[in-house]
Structure formats: C-alpha cells, structure tokens
mmCIF file with all atom_site columns, C-alpha atoms in Angstrom:
data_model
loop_
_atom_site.group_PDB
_atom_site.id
_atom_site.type_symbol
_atom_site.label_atom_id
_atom_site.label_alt_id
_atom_site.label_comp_id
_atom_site.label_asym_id
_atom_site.label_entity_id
_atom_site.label_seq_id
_atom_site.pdbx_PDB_ins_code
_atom_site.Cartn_x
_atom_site.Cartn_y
_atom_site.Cartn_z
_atom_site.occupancy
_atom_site.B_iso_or_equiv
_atom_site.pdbx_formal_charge
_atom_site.auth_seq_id
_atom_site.auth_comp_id
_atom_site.auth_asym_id
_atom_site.auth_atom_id
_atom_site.pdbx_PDB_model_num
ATOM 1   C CA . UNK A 1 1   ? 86.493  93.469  115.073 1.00 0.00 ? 23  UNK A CA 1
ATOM 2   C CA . UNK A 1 2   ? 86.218  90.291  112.821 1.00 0.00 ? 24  UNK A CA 1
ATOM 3   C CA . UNK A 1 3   ? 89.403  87.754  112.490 1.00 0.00 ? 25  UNK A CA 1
ATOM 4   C CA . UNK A 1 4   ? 89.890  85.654  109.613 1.00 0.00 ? 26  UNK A CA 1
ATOM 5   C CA . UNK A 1 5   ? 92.687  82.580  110.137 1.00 0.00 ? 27  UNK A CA 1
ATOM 6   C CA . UNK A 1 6   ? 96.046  84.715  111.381 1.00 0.00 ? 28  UNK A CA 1
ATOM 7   C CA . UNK A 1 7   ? 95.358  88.342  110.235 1.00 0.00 ? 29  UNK A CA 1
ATOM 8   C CA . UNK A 1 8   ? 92.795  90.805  112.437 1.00 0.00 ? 30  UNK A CA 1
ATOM 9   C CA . UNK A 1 9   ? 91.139  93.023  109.782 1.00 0.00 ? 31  UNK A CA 1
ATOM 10  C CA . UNK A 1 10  ? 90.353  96.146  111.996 1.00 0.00 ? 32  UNK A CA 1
ATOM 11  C CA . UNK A 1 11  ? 90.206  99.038  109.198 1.00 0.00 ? 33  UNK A CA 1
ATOM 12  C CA . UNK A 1 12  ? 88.764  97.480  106.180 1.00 0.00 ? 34  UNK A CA 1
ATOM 13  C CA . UNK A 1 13  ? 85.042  96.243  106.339 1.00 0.00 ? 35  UNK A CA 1
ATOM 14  C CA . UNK A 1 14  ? 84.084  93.684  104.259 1.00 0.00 ? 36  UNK A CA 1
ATOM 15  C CA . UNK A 1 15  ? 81.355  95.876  101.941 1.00 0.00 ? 37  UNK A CA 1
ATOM 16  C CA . UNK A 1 16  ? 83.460  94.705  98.557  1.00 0.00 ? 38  UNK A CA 1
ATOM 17  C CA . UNK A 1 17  ? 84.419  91.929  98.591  1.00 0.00 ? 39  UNK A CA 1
ATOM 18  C CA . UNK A 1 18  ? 87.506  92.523  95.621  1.00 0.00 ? 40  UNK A CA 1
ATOM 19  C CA . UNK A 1 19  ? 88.819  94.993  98.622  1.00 0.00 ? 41  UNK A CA 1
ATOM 20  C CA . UNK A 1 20  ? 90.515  92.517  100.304 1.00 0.00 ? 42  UNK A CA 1
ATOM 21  C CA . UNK A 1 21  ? 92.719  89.691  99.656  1.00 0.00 ? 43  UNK A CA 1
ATOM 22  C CA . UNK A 1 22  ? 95.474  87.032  101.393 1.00 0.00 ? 44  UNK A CA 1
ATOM 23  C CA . UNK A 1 23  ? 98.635  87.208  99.291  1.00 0.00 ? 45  UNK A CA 1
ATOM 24  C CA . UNK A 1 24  ? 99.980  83.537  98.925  1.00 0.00 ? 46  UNK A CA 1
ATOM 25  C CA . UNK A 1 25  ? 103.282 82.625  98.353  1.00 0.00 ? 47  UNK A CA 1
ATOM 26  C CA . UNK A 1 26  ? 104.630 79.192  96.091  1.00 0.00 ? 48  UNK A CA 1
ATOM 27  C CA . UNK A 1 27  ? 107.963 78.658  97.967  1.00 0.00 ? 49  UNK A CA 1
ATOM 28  C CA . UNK A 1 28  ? 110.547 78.554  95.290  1.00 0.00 ? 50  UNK A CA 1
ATOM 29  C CA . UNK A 1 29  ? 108.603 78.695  91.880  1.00 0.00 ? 51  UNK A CA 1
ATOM 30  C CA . UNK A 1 30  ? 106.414 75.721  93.363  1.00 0.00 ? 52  UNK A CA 1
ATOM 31  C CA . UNK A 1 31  ? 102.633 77.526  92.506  1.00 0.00 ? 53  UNK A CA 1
ATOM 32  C CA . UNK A 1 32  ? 100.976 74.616  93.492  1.00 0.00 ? 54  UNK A CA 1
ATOM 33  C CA . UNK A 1 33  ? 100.749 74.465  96.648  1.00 0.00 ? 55  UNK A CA 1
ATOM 34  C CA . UNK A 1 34  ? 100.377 77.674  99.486  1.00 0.00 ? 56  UNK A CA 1
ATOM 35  C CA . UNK A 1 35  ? 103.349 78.005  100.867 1.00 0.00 ? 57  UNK A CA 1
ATOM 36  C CA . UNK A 1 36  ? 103.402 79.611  104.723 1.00 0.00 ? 58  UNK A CA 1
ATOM 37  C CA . UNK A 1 37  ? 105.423 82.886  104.658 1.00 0.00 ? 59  UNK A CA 1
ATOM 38  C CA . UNK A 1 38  ? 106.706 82.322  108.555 1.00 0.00 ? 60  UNK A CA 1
ATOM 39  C CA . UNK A 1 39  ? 108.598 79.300  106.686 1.00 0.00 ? 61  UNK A CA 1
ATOM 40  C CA . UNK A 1 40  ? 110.313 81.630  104.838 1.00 0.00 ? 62  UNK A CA 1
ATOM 41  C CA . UNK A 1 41  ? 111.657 83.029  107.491 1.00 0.00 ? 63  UNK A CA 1
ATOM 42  C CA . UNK A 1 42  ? 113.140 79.714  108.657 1.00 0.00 ? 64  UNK A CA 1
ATOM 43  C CA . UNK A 1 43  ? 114.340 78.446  105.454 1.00 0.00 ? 65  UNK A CA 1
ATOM 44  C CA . UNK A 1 44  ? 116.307 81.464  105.015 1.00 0.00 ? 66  UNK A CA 1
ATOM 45  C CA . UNK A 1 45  ? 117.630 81.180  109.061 1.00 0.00 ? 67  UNK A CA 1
ATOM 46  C CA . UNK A 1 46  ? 119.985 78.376  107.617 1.00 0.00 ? 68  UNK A CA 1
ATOM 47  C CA . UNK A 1 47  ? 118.337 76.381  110.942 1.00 0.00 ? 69  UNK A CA 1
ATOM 48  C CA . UNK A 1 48  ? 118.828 79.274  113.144 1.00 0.00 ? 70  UNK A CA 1
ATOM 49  C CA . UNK A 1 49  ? 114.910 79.566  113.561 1.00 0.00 ? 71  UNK A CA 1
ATOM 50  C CA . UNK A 1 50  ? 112.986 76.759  114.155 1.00 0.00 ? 72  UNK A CA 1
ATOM 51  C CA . UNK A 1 51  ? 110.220 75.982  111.671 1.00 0.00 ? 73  UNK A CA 1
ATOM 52  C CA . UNK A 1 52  ? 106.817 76.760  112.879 1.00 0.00 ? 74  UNK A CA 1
ATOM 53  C CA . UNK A 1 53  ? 108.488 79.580  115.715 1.00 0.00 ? 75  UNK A CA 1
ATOM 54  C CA . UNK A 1 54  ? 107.588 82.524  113.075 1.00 0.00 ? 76  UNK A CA 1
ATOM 55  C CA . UNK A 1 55  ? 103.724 83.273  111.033 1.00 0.00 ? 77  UNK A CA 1
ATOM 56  C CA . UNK A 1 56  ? 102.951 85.840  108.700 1.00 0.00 ? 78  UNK A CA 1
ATOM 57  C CA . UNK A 1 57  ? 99.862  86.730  107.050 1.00 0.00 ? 79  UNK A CA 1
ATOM 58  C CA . UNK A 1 58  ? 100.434 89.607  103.650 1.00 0.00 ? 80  UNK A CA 1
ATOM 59  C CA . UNK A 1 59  ? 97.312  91.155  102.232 1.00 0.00 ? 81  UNK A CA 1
ATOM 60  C CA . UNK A 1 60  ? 96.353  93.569  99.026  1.00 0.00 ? 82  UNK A CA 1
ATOM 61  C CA . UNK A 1 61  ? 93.818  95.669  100.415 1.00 0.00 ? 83  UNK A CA 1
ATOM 62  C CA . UNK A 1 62  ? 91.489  98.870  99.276  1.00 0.00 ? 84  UNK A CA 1
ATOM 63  C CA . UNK A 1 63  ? 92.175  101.807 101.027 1.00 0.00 ? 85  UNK A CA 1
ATOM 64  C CA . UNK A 1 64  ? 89.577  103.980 102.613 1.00 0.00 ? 86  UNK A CA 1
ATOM 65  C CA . UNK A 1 65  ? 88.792  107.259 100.016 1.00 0.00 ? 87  UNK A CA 1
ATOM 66  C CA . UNK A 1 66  ? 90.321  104.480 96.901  1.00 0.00 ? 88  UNK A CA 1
ATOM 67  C CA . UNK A 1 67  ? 88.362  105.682 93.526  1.00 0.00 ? 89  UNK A CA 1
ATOM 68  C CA . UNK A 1 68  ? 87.766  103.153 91.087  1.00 0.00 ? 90  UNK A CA 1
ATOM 69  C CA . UNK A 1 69  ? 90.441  100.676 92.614  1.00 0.00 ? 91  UNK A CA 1
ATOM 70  C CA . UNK A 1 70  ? 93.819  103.130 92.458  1.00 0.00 ? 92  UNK A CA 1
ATOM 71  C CA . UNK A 1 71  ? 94.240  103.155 96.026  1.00 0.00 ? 93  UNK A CA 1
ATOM 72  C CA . UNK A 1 72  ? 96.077  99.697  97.786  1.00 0.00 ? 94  UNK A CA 1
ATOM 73  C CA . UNK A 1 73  ? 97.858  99.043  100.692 1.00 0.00 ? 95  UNK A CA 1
ATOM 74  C CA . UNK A 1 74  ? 99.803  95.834  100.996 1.00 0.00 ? 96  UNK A CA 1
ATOM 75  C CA . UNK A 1 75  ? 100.137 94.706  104.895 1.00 0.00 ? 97  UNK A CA 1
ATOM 76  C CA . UNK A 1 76  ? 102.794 92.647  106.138 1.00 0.00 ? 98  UNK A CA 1
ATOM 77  C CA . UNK A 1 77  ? 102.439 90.973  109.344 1.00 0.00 ? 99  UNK A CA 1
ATOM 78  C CA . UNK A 1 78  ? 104.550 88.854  111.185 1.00 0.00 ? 100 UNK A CA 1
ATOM 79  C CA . UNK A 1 79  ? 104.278 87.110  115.084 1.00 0.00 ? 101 UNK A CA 1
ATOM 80  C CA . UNK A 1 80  ? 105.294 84.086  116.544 1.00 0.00 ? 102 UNK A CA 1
ATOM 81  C CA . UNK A 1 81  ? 103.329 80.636  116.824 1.00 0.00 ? 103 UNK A CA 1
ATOM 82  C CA . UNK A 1 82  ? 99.841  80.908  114.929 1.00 0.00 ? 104 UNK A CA 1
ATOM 83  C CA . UNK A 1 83  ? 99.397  84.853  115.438 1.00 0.00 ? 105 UNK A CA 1
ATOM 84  C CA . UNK A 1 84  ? 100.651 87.431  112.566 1.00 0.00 ? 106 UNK A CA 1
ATOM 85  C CA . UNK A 1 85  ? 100.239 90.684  114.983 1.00 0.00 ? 107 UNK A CA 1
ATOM 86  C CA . UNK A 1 86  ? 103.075 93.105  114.243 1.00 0.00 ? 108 UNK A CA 1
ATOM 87  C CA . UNK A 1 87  ? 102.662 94.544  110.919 1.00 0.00 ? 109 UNK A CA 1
ATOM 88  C CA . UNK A 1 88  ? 106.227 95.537  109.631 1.00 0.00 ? 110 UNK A CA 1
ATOM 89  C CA . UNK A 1 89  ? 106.959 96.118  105.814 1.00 0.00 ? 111 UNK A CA 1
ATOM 90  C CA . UNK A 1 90  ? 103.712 97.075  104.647 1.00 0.00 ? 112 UNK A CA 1
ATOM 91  C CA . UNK A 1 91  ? 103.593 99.661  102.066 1.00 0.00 ? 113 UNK A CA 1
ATOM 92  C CA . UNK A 1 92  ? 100.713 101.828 99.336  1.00 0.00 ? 114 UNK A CA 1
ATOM 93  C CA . UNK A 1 93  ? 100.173 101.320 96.489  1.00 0.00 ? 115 UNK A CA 1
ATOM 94  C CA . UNK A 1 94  ? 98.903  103.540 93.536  1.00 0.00 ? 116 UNK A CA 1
ATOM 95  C CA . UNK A 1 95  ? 97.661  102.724 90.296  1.00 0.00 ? 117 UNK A CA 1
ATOM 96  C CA . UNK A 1 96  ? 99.110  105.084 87.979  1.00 0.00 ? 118 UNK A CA 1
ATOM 97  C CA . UNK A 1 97  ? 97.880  103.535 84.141  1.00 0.00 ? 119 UNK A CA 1
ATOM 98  C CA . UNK A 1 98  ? 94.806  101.865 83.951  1.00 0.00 ? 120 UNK A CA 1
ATOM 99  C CA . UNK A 1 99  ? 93.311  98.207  81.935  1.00 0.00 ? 121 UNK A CA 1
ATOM 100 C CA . UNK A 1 100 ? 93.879  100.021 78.353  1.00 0.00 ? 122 UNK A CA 1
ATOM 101 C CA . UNK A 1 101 ? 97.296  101.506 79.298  1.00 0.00 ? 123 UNK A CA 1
ATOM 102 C CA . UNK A 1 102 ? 95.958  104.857 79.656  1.00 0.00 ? 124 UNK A CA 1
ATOM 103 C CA . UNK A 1 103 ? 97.446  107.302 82.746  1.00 0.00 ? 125 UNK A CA 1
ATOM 104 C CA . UNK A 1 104 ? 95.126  107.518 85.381  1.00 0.00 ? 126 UNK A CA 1
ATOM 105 C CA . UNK A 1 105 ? 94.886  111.090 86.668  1.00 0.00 ? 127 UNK A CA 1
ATOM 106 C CA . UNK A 1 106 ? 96.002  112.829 89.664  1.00 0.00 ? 128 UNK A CA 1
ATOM 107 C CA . UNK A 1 107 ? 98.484  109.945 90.379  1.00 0.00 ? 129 UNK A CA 1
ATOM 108 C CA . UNK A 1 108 ? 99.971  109.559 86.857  1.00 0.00 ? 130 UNK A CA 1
ATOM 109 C CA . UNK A 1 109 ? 101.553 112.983 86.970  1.00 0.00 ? 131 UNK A CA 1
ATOM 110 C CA . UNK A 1 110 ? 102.291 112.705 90.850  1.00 0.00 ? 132 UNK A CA 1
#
C-alpha cells in the first residue's frame, strides 16, 4: 500500500488525481495557516489532553463505482503521536444537484 504523511490510502489508487484530497482545517476562522486537527482535540480537552498526544488526518475521497464525481466518502481518522490509524466518523457523500443546479438522477429522487 502507499502512505502519504499520517493517512494509509489502502482503497483508493491514485489514477485521478481530483479523487483524493487532505481536508485542512483554519483553527478558529484563522484560514491562513493549516491547522492540525489532533489539536483540536486538545484545545477542546480544557488541558485534559496534552497537545501533540492526539493526530488526525480527514480526507474527501472518490468512491469506487462514483459516476461523474456523485459518489464521496469523507474519512476521519484519528491515533495517537504522528499516526491517524482508527478511522471513526467518516461518512458518504452523494451529490444530489449538479454545477447548473440541475437534480442529478438516481440520487436526486433517492
């Protein structure tokens, strides 16, 4: 398999290159700069996790069988020290209206 920075990509090979994607954060409206999302964790701890204890690495990716882009899954994963490993709140996504507003069929009347 081939590992980029803290995420494994296992599933998705790298044929497209607009199929995959690192989600970054700006930590409180701050867009400038990348903010790490295993900070968030420990900003929101109140102190009760230490800073650098937590990683996370969140992706947009294409899903196998995805038709003209209307099939996404957004990965969460989280780990401890440099390694994102345990993917919890990930979810799909569908595209239901397309660039002109128009429904995008079967999924629009799903």
């Amino acid at each position: 398999s081939t590992c980029e920075g803290r995420y494994c990509r296992r599933h998705y090979p790298r044929d497209d290159d607009m199929a995959f994607a690192y989600m970054q954060v700006g930590a409180f409206g701050n867009m400038s700069q990348a903010f790490e999302l295993g900070q968030m964790v420990s900003s929101m701890s109140l102190g009760l996790i230490p800073q650098g204890h937590v990683s996370g690495a969140f992706t947009l990716e294409a899903m196998p069988g995805s038709k003209d882009g209307s099939l996404w899954k957004r990965t969460c994963y989280w780990g401890q020290g440099n390694c994102a490993f345990m993917e919890f709140g990930s979810y799909d996504l569908t595209k239901i209206v397309d660039e002109h507003g128009e429904p995008v069929q079967p999924h629009y009347d799903e």
